[in-house]
XYZ file of C-alpha atoms in Angstrom:
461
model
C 0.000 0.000 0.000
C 1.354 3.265 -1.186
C 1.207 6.202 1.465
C 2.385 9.570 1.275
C 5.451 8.194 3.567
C 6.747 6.971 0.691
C 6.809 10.058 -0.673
C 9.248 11.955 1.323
C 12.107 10.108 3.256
C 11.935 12.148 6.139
C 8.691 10.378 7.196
C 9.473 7.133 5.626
C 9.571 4.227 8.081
C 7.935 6.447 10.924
C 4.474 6.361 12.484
C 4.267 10.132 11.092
C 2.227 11.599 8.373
C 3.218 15.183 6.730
C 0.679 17.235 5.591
C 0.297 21.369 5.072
C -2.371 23.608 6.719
C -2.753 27.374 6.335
C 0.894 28.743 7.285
C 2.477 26.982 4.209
C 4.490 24.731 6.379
C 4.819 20.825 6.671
C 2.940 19.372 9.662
C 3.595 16.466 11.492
C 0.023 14.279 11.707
C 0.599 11.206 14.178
C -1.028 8.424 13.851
C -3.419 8.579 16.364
C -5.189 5.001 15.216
C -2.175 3.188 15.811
C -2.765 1.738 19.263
C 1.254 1.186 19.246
C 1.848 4.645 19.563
C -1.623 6.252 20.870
C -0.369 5.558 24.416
C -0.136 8.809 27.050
C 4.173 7.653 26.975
C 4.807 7.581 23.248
C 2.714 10.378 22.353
C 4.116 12.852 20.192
C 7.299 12.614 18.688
C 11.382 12.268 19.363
C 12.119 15.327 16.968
C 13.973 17.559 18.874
C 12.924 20.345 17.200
C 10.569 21.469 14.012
C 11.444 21.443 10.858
C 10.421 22.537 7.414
C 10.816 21.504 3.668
C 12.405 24.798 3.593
C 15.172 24.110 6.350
C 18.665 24.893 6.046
C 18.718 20.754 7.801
C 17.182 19.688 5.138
C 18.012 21.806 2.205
C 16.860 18.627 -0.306
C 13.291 18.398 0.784
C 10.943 19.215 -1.636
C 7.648 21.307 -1.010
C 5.149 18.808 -0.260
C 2.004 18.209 -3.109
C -0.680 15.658 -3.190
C -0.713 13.622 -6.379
C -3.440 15.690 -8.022
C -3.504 14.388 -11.282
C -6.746 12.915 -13.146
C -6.308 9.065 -14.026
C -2.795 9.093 -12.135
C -1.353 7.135 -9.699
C -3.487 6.962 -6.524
C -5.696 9.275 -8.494
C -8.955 7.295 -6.873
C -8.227 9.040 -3.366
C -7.277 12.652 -4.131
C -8.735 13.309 -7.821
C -12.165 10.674 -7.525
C -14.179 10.715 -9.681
C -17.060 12.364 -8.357
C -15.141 15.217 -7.313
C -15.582 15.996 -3.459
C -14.841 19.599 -2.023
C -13.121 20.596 1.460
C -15.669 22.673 3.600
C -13.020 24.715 4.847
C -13.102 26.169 1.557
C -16.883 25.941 1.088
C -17.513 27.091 -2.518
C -14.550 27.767 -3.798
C -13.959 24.499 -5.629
C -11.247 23.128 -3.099
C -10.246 19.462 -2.431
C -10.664 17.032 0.733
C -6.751 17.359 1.136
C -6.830 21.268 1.298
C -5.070 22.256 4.778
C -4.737 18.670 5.425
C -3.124 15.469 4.404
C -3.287 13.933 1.398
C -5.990 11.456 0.927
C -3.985 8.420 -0.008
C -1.879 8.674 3.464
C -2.741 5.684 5.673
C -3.440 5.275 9.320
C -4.523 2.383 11.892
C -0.781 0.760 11.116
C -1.089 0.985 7.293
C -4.489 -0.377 7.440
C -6.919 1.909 6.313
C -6.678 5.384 3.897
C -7.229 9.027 5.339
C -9.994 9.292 2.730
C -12.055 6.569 5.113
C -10.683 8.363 8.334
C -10.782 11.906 7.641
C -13.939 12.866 9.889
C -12.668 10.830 12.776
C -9.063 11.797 13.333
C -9.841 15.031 15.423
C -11.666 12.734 17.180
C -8.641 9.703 17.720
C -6.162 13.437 18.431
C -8.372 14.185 21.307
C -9.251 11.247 22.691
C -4.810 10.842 22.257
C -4.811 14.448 23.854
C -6.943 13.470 27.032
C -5.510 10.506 28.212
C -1.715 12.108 27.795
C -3.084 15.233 29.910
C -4.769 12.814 32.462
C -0.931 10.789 33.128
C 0.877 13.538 32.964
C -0.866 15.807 35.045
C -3.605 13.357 37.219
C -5.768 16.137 36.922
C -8.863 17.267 34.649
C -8.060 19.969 32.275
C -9.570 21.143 29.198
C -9.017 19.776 25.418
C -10.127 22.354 22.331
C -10.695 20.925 18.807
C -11.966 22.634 15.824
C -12.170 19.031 14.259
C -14.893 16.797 16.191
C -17.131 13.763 15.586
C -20.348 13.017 17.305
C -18.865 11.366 21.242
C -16.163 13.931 21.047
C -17.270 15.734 23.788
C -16.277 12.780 26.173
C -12.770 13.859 25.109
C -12.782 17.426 23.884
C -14.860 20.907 23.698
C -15.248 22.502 20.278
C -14.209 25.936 19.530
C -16.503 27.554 16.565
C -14.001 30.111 15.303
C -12.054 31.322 13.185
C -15.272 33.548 12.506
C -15.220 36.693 11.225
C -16.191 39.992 12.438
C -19.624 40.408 11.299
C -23.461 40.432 12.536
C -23.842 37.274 10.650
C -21.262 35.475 12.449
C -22.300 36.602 15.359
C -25.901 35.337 14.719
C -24.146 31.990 13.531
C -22.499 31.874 16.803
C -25.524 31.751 18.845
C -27.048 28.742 16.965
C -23.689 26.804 16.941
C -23.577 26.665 20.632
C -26.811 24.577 20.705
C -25.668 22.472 17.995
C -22.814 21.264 19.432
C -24.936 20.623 23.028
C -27.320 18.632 21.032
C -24.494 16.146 19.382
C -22.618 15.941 22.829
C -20.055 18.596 22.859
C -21.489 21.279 25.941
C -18.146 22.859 25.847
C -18.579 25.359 22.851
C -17.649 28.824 22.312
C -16.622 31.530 19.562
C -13.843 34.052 18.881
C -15.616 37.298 20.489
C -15.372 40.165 17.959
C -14.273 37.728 15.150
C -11.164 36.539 14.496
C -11.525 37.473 10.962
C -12.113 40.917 9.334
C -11.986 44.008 11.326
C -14.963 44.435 14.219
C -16.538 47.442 15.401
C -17.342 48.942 18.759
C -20.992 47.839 18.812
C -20.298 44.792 17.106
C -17.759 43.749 19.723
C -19.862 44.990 22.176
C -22.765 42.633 21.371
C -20.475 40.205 21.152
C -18.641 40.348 24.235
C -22.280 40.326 25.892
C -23.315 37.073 24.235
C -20.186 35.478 24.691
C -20.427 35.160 28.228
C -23.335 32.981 28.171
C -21.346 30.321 26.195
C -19.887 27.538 28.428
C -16.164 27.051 27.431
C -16.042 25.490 30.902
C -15.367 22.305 31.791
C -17.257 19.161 29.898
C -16.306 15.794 30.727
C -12.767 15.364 28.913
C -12.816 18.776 26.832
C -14.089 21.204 23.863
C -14.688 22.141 20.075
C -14.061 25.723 18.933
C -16.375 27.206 16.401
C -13.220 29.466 14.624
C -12.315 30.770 12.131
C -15.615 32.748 11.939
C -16.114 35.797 10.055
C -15.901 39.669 11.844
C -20.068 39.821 10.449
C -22.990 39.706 11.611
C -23.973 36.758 9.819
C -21.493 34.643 11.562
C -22.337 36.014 14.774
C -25.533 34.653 14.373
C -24.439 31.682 13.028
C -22.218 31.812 16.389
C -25.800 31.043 18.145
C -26.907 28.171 16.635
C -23.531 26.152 16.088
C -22.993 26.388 19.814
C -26.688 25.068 19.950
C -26.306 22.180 17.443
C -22.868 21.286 18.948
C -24.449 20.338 22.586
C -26.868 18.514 20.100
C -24.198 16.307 19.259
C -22.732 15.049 22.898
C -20.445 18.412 22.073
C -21.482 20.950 25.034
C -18.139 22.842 25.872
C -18.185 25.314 22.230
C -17.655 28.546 21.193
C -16.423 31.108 18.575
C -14.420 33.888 18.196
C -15.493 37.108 19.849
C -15.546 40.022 17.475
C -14.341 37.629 14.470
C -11.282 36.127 13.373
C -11.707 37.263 9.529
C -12.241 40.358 8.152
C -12.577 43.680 10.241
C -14.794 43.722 12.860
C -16.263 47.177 14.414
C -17.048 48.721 17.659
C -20.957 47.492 17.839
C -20.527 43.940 16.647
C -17.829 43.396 18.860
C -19.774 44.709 21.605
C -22.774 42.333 20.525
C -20.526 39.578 20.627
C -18.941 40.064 23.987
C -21.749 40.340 25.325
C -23.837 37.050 23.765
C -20.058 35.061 23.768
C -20.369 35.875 27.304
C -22.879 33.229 27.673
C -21.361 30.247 25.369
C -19.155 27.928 27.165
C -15.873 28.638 25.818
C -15.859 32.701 25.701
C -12.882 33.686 23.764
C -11.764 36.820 21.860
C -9.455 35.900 18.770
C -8.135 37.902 16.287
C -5.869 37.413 13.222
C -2.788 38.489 11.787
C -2.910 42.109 10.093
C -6.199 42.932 10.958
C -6.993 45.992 13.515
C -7.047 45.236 17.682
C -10.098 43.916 18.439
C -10.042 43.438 22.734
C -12.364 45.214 24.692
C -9.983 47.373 25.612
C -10.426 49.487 22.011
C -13.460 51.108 22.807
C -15.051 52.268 26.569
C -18.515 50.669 25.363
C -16.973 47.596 24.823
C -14.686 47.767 27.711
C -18.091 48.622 29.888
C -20.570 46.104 28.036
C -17.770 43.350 28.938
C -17.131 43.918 32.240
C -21.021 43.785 32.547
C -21.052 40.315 31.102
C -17.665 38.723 32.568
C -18.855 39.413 35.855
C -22.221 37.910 35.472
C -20.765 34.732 33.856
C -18.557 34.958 36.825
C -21.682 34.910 39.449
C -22.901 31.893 37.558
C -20.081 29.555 37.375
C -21.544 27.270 39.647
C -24.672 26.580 37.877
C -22.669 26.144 34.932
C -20.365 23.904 35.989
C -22.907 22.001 37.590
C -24.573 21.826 34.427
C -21.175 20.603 33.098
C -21.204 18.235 35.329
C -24.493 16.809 34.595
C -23.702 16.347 31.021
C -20.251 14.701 31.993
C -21.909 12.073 33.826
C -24.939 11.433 32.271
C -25.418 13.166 28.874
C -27.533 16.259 27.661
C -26.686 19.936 26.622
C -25.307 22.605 28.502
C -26.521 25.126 25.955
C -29.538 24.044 24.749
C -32.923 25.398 22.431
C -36.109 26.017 23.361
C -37.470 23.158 21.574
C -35.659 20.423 23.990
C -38.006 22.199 26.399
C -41.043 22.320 24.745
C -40.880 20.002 22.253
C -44.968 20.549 21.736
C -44.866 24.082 20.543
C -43.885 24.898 17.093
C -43.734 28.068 17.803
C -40.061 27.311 19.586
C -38.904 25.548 16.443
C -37.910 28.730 14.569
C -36.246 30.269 18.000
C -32.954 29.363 17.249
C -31.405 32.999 17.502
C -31.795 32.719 22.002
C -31.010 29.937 23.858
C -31.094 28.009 27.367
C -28.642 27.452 30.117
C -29.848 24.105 31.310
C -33.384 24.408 31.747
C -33.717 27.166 34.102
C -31.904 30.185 32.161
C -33.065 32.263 29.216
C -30.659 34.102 26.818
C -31.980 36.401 24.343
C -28.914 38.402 22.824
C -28.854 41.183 20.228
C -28.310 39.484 17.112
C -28.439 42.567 14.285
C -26.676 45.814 13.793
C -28.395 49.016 15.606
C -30.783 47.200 17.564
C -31.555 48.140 20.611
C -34.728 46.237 21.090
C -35.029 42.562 21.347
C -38.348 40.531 20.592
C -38.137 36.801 22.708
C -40.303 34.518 24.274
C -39.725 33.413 27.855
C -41.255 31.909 30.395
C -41.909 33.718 33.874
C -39.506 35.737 36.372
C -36.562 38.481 35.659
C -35.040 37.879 38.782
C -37.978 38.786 40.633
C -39.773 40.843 38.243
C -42.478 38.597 36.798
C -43.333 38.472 32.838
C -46.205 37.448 30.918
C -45.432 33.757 28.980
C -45.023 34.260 25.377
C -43.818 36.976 23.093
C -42.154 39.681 24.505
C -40.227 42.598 23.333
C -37.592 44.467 25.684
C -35.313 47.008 25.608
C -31.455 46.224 24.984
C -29.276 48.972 25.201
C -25.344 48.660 24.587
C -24.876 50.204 27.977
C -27.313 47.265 29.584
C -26.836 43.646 30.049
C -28.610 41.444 27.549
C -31.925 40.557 28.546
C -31.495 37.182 31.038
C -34.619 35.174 32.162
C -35.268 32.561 35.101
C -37.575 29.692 34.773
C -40.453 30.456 37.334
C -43.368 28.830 39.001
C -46.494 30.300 36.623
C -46.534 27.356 34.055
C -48.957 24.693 34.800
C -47.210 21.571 35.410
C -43.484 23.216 35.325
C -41.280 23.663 38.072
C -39.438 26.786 39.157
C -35.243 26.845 39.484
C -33.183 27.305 42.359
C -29.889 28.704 40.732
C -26.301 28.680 42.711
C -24.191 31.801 42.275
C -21.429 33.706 43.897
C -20.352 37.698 44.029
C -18.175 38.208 41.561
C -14.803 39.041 41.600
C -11.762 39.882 38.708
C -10.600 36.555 38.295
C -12.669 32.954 39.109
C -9.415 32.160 41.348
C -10.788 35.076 43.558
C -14.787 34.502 42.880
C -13.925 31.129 44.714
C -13.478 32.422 47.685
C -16.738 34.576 48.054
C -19.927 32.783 49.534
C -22.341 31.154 47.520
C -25.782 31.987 47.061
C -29.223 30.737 46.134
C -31.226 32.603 43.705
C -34.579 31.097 43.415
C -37.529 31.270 41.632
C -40.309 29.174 43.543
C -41.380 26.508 41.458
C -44.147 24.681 43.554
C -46.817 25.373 45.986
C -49.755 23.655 47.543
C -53.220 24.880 45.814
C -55.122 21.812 46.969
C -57.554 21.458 49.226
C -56.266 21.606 52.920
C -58.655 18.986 53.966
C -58.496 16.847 50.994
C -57.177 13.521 52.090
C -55.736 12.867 48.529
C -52.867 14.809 49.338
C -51.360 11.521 50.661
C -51.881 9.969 47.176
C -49.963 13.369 46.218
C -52.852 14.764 44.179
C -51.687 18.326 44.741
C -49.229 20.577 42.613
């Protein structure tokens, strides 16, 4: 069996695959399906130090290219056919290998191609990645992947950037969160402000606001990341739902990248995003090269609109780690959509753009440039201040925390939350060491009959 070993020396004979991603460099891939070498004590590799095709160490190495041609040799696994396309590249007419390794290079000890494995080997890395972390340390810790398979999130959080620094994005980040809770993965968050394109004050300001409602705690074994999204508001809202359809998928720890990691983002997306990335598990701000500063720090609304949302996150750690928990040891979303609540009303179907905490905690960010009004349905109790179920619309200045709703007592048949928090403090070292509290929103209470002898057959609500 051929494999791209064979085609450059410096690999030959090894348990190491070579492949290129976006710097233009070569790129060591182990082979994480060889149970030889997927142990915690051989993981990784004896090279003392990197090295490129480039090198003046290896001056003979050529640049490394995937037998593209039609009807060549190997031809079935890089040039097929029916011609597949790398979603990467989405559109733009690329190939599987694209930022990757070729398809005809081999894994499980020369038993099977790349082309079979290529969805699962973020998966075999992390899974590799955890149990190294777990000998060498003997401690939990966290594990980020852009590249996950459903069951990843018993090894690794996702991470939904490199998004870009746009509305859209930001929108996109919001929905991503849930996905990734529904397919397993709780631990999901974004690049706040994009990582992509320049952001804006009120962009990064949303964003920053959001962003500290996603998780990017602690799942079981680790994360996905939702990067490299887009500095738009498109990807912002995209931001929402992936974080969404991640928990979906056994995937809760997920986010993107605040304010956008392509193009340039701007001071009100930015600020939209910090303050919706706020909420996703993984919160992160990430930026890339060239493009304009993008931390809060840039503009005093973001600055303010972050602080806001850092230091509520910060007061709820412990229901979200206990929500972590919960999903570590038995399953379920961190982030999740209205629907997994009321899977009855149809009207939550098309509600993808707010989003739970568990079951108890509403999130309705602003989603779309100069809003400062947000229409949402919840269900009962702003911390104390009750609310009519249904459709609601309520104000959402920059200066103003997003609107945040807790799960009260008023629905028939539904049970009101009891939510653990702490004061906040600058860093969650210091939060720590503050009391906790108990916020709650009564959930029961006894309407029958005080006579009634069928309360012992617990005929009472």
């Amino acid at each position: 069996m051929r494999s791209i070993q064979d085609l450059y020396p410096m690999a030959k004979n090894t348990k190491i695959m070579l492949g290129v991603v976006w710097p233009d460099r070569h790129v060591a891939f182990p082979d994480f399906f060889d149970i030889s070498s997927n142990t915690p004590a051989n993981f990784g590799t004896n090279q003392g130090h990197p090295w490129y095709f480039d090198s003046p160490d290896h001056p003979d190495d050529a640049a490394l290219m995937c037998p593209m041609v039609e009807g060549g040799k190997d031809a079935e696994w890089d040039m097929p056919p029916y011609k597949t396309h790398s979603v990467y590249y989405y559109g733009q007419g690329t190939y599987l290998a694209s930022k990757t390794l070729c398809m005809l290079a081999v894994q499980a000890n020369g038993t099977q191609r790349f082309y079979n494995l290529k969805n699962l080997y973020g998966w075999s890395e992390a899974k590799a990645t955890q149990q190294a972390m777990h000998k060498a340390t003997g401690k939990r810790g966290a594990v980020i992947s852009r590249s996950t398979f459903p069951s990843s999130g018993r090894f690794a959080g996702h991470w939904l950037g490199d998004n870009t620094a746009t509305w859209a994005d930001l929108q996109s980040a919001v929905i991503g969160a849930q996905e990734f809770n529904m397919f397993g993965i709780p631990y999901i968050g974004s690049d706040i402000c994009g990582f992509n394109g320049e952001t804006n004050e009120e962009l990064c300001l949303r964003w920053q606001q959001m962003g500290a409602f996603h998780p990017f705690m602690s799942g079981r074994f680790a994360g996905h990341w939702l990067g490299d999204n887009t500095a738009t508001w498109a990807d912002l809202q995209s931001a929402v739902t992936g974080a969404q359809e991640f928990n979906m998928f056994g995937i809760p720890y997920i986010g993107s990248d605040i304010c956008g990691f392509n193009g340039e983002t701007n001071e009100e997306l930015c600020l939209r995003w910090q303050q919706m990335g706020a909420f996703h598990p993984f919160m992160r701000n990430h930026n890339t090269e060239g493009a304009s500063p993008q931390d809060p720090a840039q503009w005093p609304s973001v600055t303010a609109a972050a602080i806001k949302a850092n230091l509520f996150r910060y007061s709820y750690l412990p229901y979200l780690f206990s929500l972590h928990f919960v999903a570590s040891m038995n399953g379920g979303t961190v982030v999740r959509p209205l629907f997994y609540e009321y899977p009855k009303d149809q009207e939550t179907y098309n509600l993808g753009q707010q989003f739970l905490w568990g079951s108890s905690m509403l999130v309705a960010p602003v989603l779309y440039q100069r809003w400062v009004r947000v229409k949402y349905t919840e269900y009962t109790s702003n911390y104390g201040q009750p609310f009519n179920h249904g459709y609601q619309t309520l104000n959402a200045p920059t200066t103003s925390l997003i609107p945040v709703f807790v799960r009260g007592r008023k629905e028939v048949q539904r049970r009101g939350s009891i939510l653990p928090r702490q004061k906040p403090n600058v860093t969650t070292a210091y939060t720590r060491n503050n009391a906790f509290e108990l916020l709650i929103a009564p959930g029961s209470k006894f309407s029958k009959n005080s006579f009634s002898i069928e309360t012992e057959n617990k005929k009472y609500i």
